[in-house]
Structure formats: structure tokens, C-alpha cells
Coordinates of C-alpha atoms and ligand atoms in Angstrom, one line a residue:
X1 CA 13.2 -3.6 8.0
X2 CA 14.2 -0.6 6.0
X3 CA 13.3 2.5 8.0
X4 CA 11.6 4.4 5.2
X5 CA 11.5 7.7 7.1
X6 CA 15.1 8.3 6.0
X7 CA 14.7 7.6 2.3
X8 CA 15.8 8.8 -0.2
X9 CA 18.6 10.5 1.6
X10 CA 19.9 7.5 3.7
X11 CA 19.3 3.8 3.7
X12 CA 18.8 2.8 7.3
X13 CA 18.0 -0.7 8.3
X14 CA 16.3 -1.3 11.6
X15 CA 16.1 -4.6 13.6
X16 CA 12.7 -5.0 15.2
X17 CA 12.7 -7.7 18.0
X18 CA 9.8 -6.9 20.2
X19 CA 6.0 -6.4 19.6
X20 CA 6.4 -2.9 20.9
X21 CA 9.1 -2.0 18.4
X22 CA 6.9 -3.4 15.5
X23 CA 3.9 -1.4 16.8
X24 CA 6.0 1.8 16.8
X25 CA 7.5 1.1 13.4
X26 CA 4.0 0.7 11.9
X27 CA 2.5 3.7 13.7
X28 CA 5.4 6.0 13.0
X29 CA 5.7 4.8 9.4
X30 CA 9.2 3.4 9.5
X31 CA 7.3 0.7 7.5
X32 CA 4.2 1.7 5.6
X33 CA 2.1 0.5 2.6
X34 CA -0.7 -1.9 3.0
X35 CA 1.0 -5.3 2.2
X36 CA 4.1 -4.4 4.2
X37 CA 2.3 -3.3 7.4
X38 CA 0.4 -6.6 7.2
X39 CA 3.6 -8.6 6.9
X40 CA 5.2 -6.5 9.7
X41 CA 2.2 -7.1 12.0
X42 CA 2.4 -10.9 11.3
X43 CA 6.0 -10.8 12.3
X44 CA 5.1 -8.8 15.4
X45 CA 2.5 -11.4 16.3
X46 CA 5.1 -14.1 15.9
X47 CA 7.5 -12.2 18.2
X48 CA 4.9 -12.2 20.9
X49 CA 5.0 -16.0 21.0
X50 CA 8.7 -16.1 21.8
X51 CA 8.7 -14.7 25.3
X52 CA 6.5 -17.3 26.9
X53 CA 7.0 -20.8 28.4
X54 CA 3.6 -22.5 28.2
X55 CA 1.0 -23.2 25.4
X56 CA -1.5 -21.2 27.4
X57 CA 1.1 -18.4 27.7
X58 CA 1.6 -18.4 23.9
X59 CA -2.2 -18.2 23.3
X60 CA -2.6 -15.3 25.7
X61 CA 0.5 -13.5 24.4
X62 CA -0.5 -13.7 20.8
X63 CA -4.1 -12.7 21.4
X64 CA -2.9 -9.6 23.4
X65 CA -0.3 -8.7 20.7
X66 CA -2.7 -9.0 17.8
X67 CA -5.2 -6.7 19.6
X68 CA -2.4 -4.2 20.3
X69 CA -0.9 -4.3 16.8
X70 CA -4.3 -3.7 15.1
X71 CA -4.4 -0.4 16.9
X72 CA -1.2 0.8 15.2
X73 CA -2.9 2.1 12.0
X74 CA -6.6 1.8 11.2
X75 CA -7.2 2.0 7.5
X76 CA -5.2 -0.7 5.6
X77 CA -7.2 -4.0 6.0
X78 CA -4.0 -6.0 5.5
X79 CA -2.8 -5.3 9.0
X80 CA -5.8 -7.0 10.8
X81 CA -6.0 -9.6 8.1
X82 CA -2.4 -10.7 8.6
X83 CA -2.3 -10.5 12.4
X84 CA -5.5 -12.5 12.7
X85 CA -4.0 -15.2 10.5
X86 CA -1.1 -15.7 12.9
X87 CA -3.4 -15.6 15.9
X88 CA -5.7 -18.2 14.4
X89 CA -2.7 -20.5 13.4
X90 CA -1.4 -20.4 17.0
X91 CA -4.8 -21.1 18.5
X92 CA -5.4 -24.1 16.2
X93 CA -2.0 -25.6 17.0
X94 CA -1.5 -28.0 19.9
X95 CA 1.6 -27.9 22.2
X96 CA 4.1 -25.2 23.0
X97 CA 6.6 -25.8 20.2
X98 CA 3.8 -26.4 17.6
X99 CA 2.3 -23.0 18.5
X100 CA 5.5 -21.2 18.0
X101 CA 6.2 -23.0 14.7
X102 CA 2.6 -22.2 13.6
X103 CA 3.1 -18.5 14.2
X104 CA 6.5 -18.4 12.4
X105 CA 5.1 -20.4 9.5
X106 CA 2.0 -18.2 9.2
X107 CA 4.1 -15.0 9.2
X108 CA 6.5 -16.5 6.6
X109 CA 3.6 -17.6 4.4
X110 CA 2.1 -14.2 4.4
X111 CA 5.4 -12.7 3.3
X112 CA 5.8 -15.3 0.5
X113 CA 2.2 -15.0 -0.6
X114 CA 2.4 -11.2 -0.8
X115 CA 5.5 -11.6 -3.0
X116 CA 3.6 -14.0 -5.3
X117 CA 0.5 -11.7 -5.4
X118 CA 2.6 -8.7 -6.4
X119 CA 4.6 -10.7 -9.0
X120 CA 1.3 -11.9 -10.6
X121 CA -0.2 -8.4 -10.5
X122 CA 2.8 -7.4 -12.6
X123 CA 2.0 -10.0 -15.2
X124 CA -1.7 -9.3 -15.3
X125 CA -1.2 -5.5 -15.5
X126 CA 1.4 -5.9 -18.2
X127 CA -1.5 -6.8 -20.6
X128 CA -2.9 -3.3 -20.0
X129 CA 0.4 -1.6 -20.5
X130 CA 1.1 -3.6 -23.7
X131 CA -2.3 -2.7 -25.1
X132 CA -1.9 1.0 -24.3
X133 CA 1.6 1.0 -25.7
X134 CA 0.3 -0.5 -28.9
X135 CA -2.1 2.5 -29.3
X136 CA 0.7 5.1 -29.3
X137 CA 4.1 5.6 -30.9
X138 CA 5.4 7.8 -28.0
X139 CA 6.4 6.6 -24.5
X140 CA 3.5 5.6 -22.4
X141 CA 2.7 8.1 -19.7
X142 CA 1.4 6.7 -16.5
X143 CA 0.3 8.7 -13.4
X144 CA 0.7 7.1 -10.0
X145 CA 0.0 8.4 -6.5
X146 CA 1.7 7.7 -3.2
X147 CA 4.1 4.7 -3.1
X148 CA 2.6 1.4 -4.1
X149 CA 6.0 0.0 -5.0
X150 CA 8.3 -2.7 -3.5
X151 CA 8.9 -0.6 -0.5
X152 CA 5.2 -0.8 0.4
X153 CA 5.0 -4.5 -0.5
X154 CA 8.2 -6.4 0.3
X155 CA 8.9 -6.8 -3.5
X156 CA 7.6 -5.7 -6.9
X157 CA 4.9 -3.4 -5.6
X158 CA 1.3 -3.5 -6.6
X159 CA 0.9 -0.5 -8.9
X160 CA 4.6 -0.5 -9.8
X161 CA 4.8 -4.2 -10.6
X162 CA 3.4 -3.9 -14.2
X163 CA 5.5 -0.8 -14.7
X164 CA 8.8 -2.6 -13.7
X165 CA 7.8 -5.6 -15.9
X166 CA 6.9 -3.4 -18.9
X167 CA 10.2 -1.4 -18.5
X168 CA 12.2 -4.7 -18.2
X169 CA 10.5 -6.0 -21.4
X170 CA 11.7 -2.9 -23.3
X171 CA 8.4 -0.9 -23.4
X172 CA 8.9 2.9 -23.4
X173 CA 7.4 4.2 -20.3
X174 CA 7.4 7.4 -18.3
X175 CA 5.8 7.8 -14.9
X176 CA 4.3 11.0 -13.5
X177 CA 4.9 10.7 -9.7
X178 CA 2.5 12.7 -7.5
X179 CA 4.6 14.0 -4.6
X180 CA 1.8 12.9 -2.1
X181 CA 1.8 15.5 0.6
X182 CA 2.2 15.6 3.5
X183 CA 4.5 12.6 3.9
X184 CA 5.7 12.8 0.3
X185 CA 5.7 9.1 -0.3
X186 CA 5.7 9.7 -4.1
X187 CA 8.5 12.3 -4.1
X188 CA 10.7 10.4 -1.6
X189 CA 9.9 6.7 -2.2
X190 CA 8.4 6.1 -5.6
X191 CA 10.9 8.4 -7.3
X192 CA 13.7 6.7 -5.5
X193 CA 12.5 3.2 -6.5
X194 CA 11.8 4.1 -10.1
X195 CA 15.2 5.9 -10.4
X196 CA 17.0 2.8 -8.9
X197 CA 15.2 0.6 -11.5
X198 CA 16.0 3.0 -14.4
X199 CA 12.4 3.9 -15.1
X200 CA 12.0 7.4 -16.5
X201 CA 9.9 9.5 -14.2
X202 CA 9.0 13.1 -13.2
X203 CA 7.8 14.2 -9.8
X204 CA 4.9 16.6 -9.9
X205 CA 2.9 18.5 -7.3
X206 CA -0.2 16.7 -6.2
X207 CA -2.4 19.2 -8.0
X208 CA -0.7 19.0 -11.4
X209 CA -2.4 15.7 -12.6
X210 CA -5.6 17.3 -13.8
X211 CA -3.7 19.8 -15.9
X212 CA -1.6 17.1 -17.5
X213 CA -4.7 15.0 -18.2
X214 CA -6.3 18.0 -20.0
X215 CA -3.2 18.3 -22.2
X216 CA -3.2 14.6 -23.1
X217 CA 0.0 13.9 -21.2
X218 CA -1.4 11.0 -19.2
X219 CA -2.4 7.7 -20.8
X220 CA -3.8 6.1 -17.7
X221 CA -3.6 6.3 -13.9
X222 CA -2.4 3.3 -11.8
X223 CA -2.6 3.3 -8.1
X224 CA -2.6 0.9 -5.1
X225 CA -5.2 0.5 -2.4
X226 CA -5.2 0.2 1.4
X227 CA -8.7 -1.4 1.6
X228 CA -11.2 -2.1 -1.2
X229 CA -14.7 -3.0 -0.2
X230 CA -16.5 -5.9 -1.7
X231 CA -18.5 -3.4 -3.7
X232 CA -15.4 -2.1 -5.3
X233 CA -14.9 1.2 -3.4
X234 CA -11.2 2.0 -3.0
X235 CA -9.8 3.5 0.1
X236 CA -6.3 4.7 -0.7
X237 CA -3.9 7.6 0.0
X238 CA -5.5 11.0 0.4
X239 CA -5.8 12.6 -3.1
X240 CA -6.5 9.4 -5.0
X241 CA -10.2 10.4 -5.3
X242 CA -9.4 13.7 -6.9
X243 CA -7.2 12.0 -9.5
X244 CA -10.0 9.6 -10.2
X245 CA -12.4 12.5 -10.7
X246 CA -10.1 14.2 -13.1
X247 CA -9.4 11.0 -15.0
X248 CA -13.2 10.5 -15.4
X249 CA -13.6 14.0 -16.7
X250 CA -10.9 13.4 -19.3
X251 CA -11.9 9.9 -20.3
X252 CA -8.6 8.5 -19.0
X253 CA -8.6 5.0 -17.6
X254 CA -8.1 4.7 -13.9
X255 CA -6.8 1.3 -12.7
X256 CA -6.3 0.0 -9.2
X257 CA -3.7 -2.7 -8.5
X258 CA -5.4 -4.9 -5.9
X259 CA -3.9 -7.9 -4.1
X260 CA -6.7 -9.9 -2.6
X261 CA -5.1 -9.2 0.9
X262 CA -6.4 -5.7 0.5
X263 CA -10.1 -6.7 -0.1
X264 CA -12.4 -6.3 2.9
X265 CA -15.2 -8.7 2.1
X266 CA -16.9 -7.8 5.3
X267 CA -17.5 -4.2 4.2
X268 CA -19.7 -3.0 1.3
X269 CA -20.4 0.6 2.1
X270 CA -17.1 2.4 2.5
X271 CA -18.4 5.0 5.0
X272 CA -17.7 2.5 7.9
X273 CA -14.0 2.2 7.0
X274 CA -11.9 4.2 9.5
X275 CA -10.0 7.0 7.8
X276 CA -6.7 7.6 9.7
X277 CA -6.2 11.2 10.9
X278 CA -2.5 11.8 11.6
X279 CA -0.6 14.4 13.5
X280 CA -1.3 17.9 12.1
X281 CA 2.5 18.6 12.4
X282 CA 2.9 16.4 9.3
X283 CA 1.1 19.3 7.5
X284 CA 2.7 22.1 9.4
X285 CA 6.3 20.9 8.8
X286 CA 8.1 19.5 5.8
X287 CA 11.3 17.5 6.1
X288 CA 14.1 17.0 3.6
X289 CA 17.8 17.0 3.0
X290 CA 19.6 20.1 4.4
X291 CA 22.0 21.9 2.2
X292 CA 24.8 21.5 4.8
X293 CA 24.2 17.8 5.2
X294 CA 21.7 15.8 7.3
X295 CA 18.0 16.4 7.3
X296 CA 16.1 19.5 8.3
X297 CA 12.5 20.1 9.2
X298 CA 11.0 23.5 8.4
X299 CA 7.6 24.9 9.2
X300 CA 5.4 25.8 6.3
X301 CA 2.2 27.2 8.0
X302 CA 1.8 30.4 10.1
X303 CA 2.2 29.7 13.8
X304 CA -1.5 30.5 14.5
X305 CA -3.0 28.3 11.8
X306 CA -4.5 24.9 12.7
X307 CA -4.1 22.0 10.3
X308 CA -6.0 18.7 9.6
X309 CA -4.3 15.6 8.3
X310 CA -6.6 13.1 6.7
X311 CA -4.4 10.2 5.4
X312 CA -6.9 8.4 3.1
X313 CA -9.9 9.0 1.0
X314 CA -12.5 6.9 -0.8
X315 CA -12.7 6.5 -4.6
X316 CA -16.2 5.3 -5.5
X317 CA -16.2 2.1 -7.6
X318 CA -17.9 3.9 -10.5
X319 CA -14.7 5.9 -11.1
X320 CA -12.5 2.8 -11.3
X321 CA -12.0 1.4 -14.8
X322 CA -10.8 -2.0 -13.6
X323 CA -9.0 -3.8 -10.8
X324 CA -5.7 -5.6 -11.6
X325 CA -5.5 -8.5 -9.2
X326 CA -3.2 -11.5 -8.9
X327 CA -5.9 -13.6 -10.5
X328 CA -6.7 -11.3 -13.4
X329 CA -8.4 -8.1 -14.4
X330 CA -12.0 -7.5 -13.4
X331 CA -14.6 -4.7 -13.2
X332 CA -14.8 -2.7 -10.0
X333 CA -18.0 -4.4 -8.9
X334 CA -18.9 -7.0 -6.3
X335 CA -19.7 -9.5 -9.1
X336 CA -16.4 -8.7 -10.8
X337 CA -14.4 -9.4 -7.6
X338 CA -16.4 -12.5 -6.7
X339 CA -15.9 -13.9 -10.2
X340 CA -12.1 -13.9 -9.6
X341 CA -12.4 -14.9 -5.9
X342 CA -15.4 -17.3 -5.8
X343 CA -14.3 -18.6 -2.4
X344 CA -15.2 -15.2 -1.0
X345 CA -18.9 -16.2 -1.1
X346 CA -18.4 -17.8 2.3
X347 CA -17.2 -14.5 3.8
Ligands
MRU1 O1 0.2 6.0 4.5 P1 0.9 4.9 3.7 O2 2.1 5.4 3.1 O3 1.0 3.6 4.4 O4 -0.2 4.7 2.5 C1 0.2 3.8 1.5 C2 -0.8 3.9 0.4 O5 -1.7 4.6 0.4 C3 -0.5 3.0 -0.8 O6 -1.0 3.6 -2.0 C4 -1.3 1.7 -0.5 O7 -0.8 1.1 0.7 C5 -1.2 0.8 -1.5 S1 0.5 0.1 -1.5 C6 0.5 -1.3 -2.2

């Protein structure tokens, strides 16, 4: 895995070979982003099968590991979705070797399927980019929040997939990148990804988006999601909701790139989705490249102040112009989602 905590200043690759190391990597955000933490949890569940000697031992180990891994982070539904798939594959297989094979195959399938979903989201979203580009004779300006790029998704990204494809096809694009305090996934990760791909971009403070919208400098907003309820409410990185509100006030389309692995069909009302609250020190301190080399962490807040660190918020479905999924584009409604995923009627 790339240990994303070190980007963009160093590319550090980490070997994870125990369930515990996978748990820590997810919880401490060495790996992050909804599809990637799902894939990581699936690999962690597979690792749990490798230190046992009996079929019963494999079952017990994977059940225990899946329960444990699900505690690593609460909001992105991909984590539980992927870990459960590996557990179910193991429980359905017969025999020791077959169970281990089933775990490995399930984890690999999740990885391959996420790649496909992201690639297809790119193709579906390209229609939106091409239509918007046809309406203007200047570079298209897209605002994104957090990192919904390949770092978050193994490859392509969700929100970035259409952007990369549009850029590769020669469309003139420019991306406004919200810095995304406090972990700065936009400033550190999205900017690094876009730069490496040659996509013109500008990092802005989290509060600048509304101002740019009022000045006509944003054509549309394109973000990812950690969990979308069947009614179309979008739980994503903190600050997404404010961008959606500002976009609505300025008649700017607000799109959500949504792999089906991020849909929680069991939830309609988003108030039951757990919103992760992280260590307040992520707000108190900021970390970056030190002028003398290496990284430095500096305190921003006064010593006596307390801080709260809500990691996600809910954007109501009515503020979302449309979902871009691997099967096409649909309205942010239950019927819109079910029209693309009719098999969900059984869930
Ligand atoms: O806390 P993070 O960095 O894991 O949050 C990630 C996001 O909020 C992304 O926007 C989301 O996972 C969609 S990525 C495809």
C-alpha cells in the first residue's frame, strides 16, 4: 500500500501482512477513501485466513477479523460491504484450502471490480464534461473536494475519473481543489495526483468555493461519496454540504460520482449513518514539509482552546443534480438509483 500520510512530500510504500496492520493502516489513514478502505479490509479479512490450520479455524478467524476491521472507521459503507463479502465467501466454501482460496478470490474480485467501476464512472461522467465544454469557449472549471482520485480508489478515482479522461481526450479543463482541512486531502493528495497527470489545477482554501461560484468561475462541482443512502442522501467529507448549498444558490450543477459499492441500500434516512469524529489534534496541529527538510507539525490553536473534528457531513439528495455511476447517470432519488440497479429491490 502507499502510505498516504507522507504524500506529497515522500512516496512511502508499506507492506501490510497482518489483520492488525491493516486495521491500523485504515484507522490512522495510511490508506483512506471509500473504495480503497473497502479493498484494504477485504485483503485484511483474507490475511486472517492464513494463520489457521482447520476449516473451523478459518471460519472463526475470518468472522473475528471482519468484526474487528469494521471498527476501524465507521462512515464509508465500502468497508463493511467488502469485509462481509470475504466472510460470506469463506463461510460458503467447503474445506480448508477452498476457504482460503475463496477469501483470496473474493478480495481480488473486489479490487478488480472497483477498478472497473471507476473506469466506467469516467466514461459516464465524460458525457457531462463534454456537454459542459460544448457550452463554453474557455477551459472548463470544475470544483472538487477532498480526494476522490486514484489514491482513494486503487485506480482512476471516482470524481477524478471523468476529469482524467476528459483531459486525456484533449478537453481544456481546470480543477479548483479544496484544501480539505484538517487532513488536507485536497491540498496534499488531489493536487499531487492532478499534477502528476498534467491536469491544470489550483488549490483553494475550503471557504473560497462560494466566492468563486458567485464570480462565475466554477462550471460544476464534482465530488465522491463515502456512503449514499438509497434515498440519495450523500455522506461525504466534511464541507461537502456547504459546497452543495453554495452551488444551489448559484445555479451550479453539483454531481456526485458514485460507485455502487458506496450505496447503502439498507439506509434511507441519513441520520442513522455514523459520522466519524476524529482526534481533535488533527484540528489543533497542521503538518507539512519543513523548510530545512523532513516534515514538521505545528500547532495552530491556542493551548487552552478545545477543538472538534467531524470528518463527514450529509448533503441532502435535493441538492444533488445527478449521480454518475458505473451504469450511467441518474437523478439523486431512490427511483433513480433503483432504475440503474434493479437487483437492489431484493435488499
Ligand atoms: O477521510 P477520507 O480521506 O477517507 O475521506 C474520503 C472522502 O471523503 C472521499 O471524498 C470519499 O471517500 C469518496 S472517494 C472515492
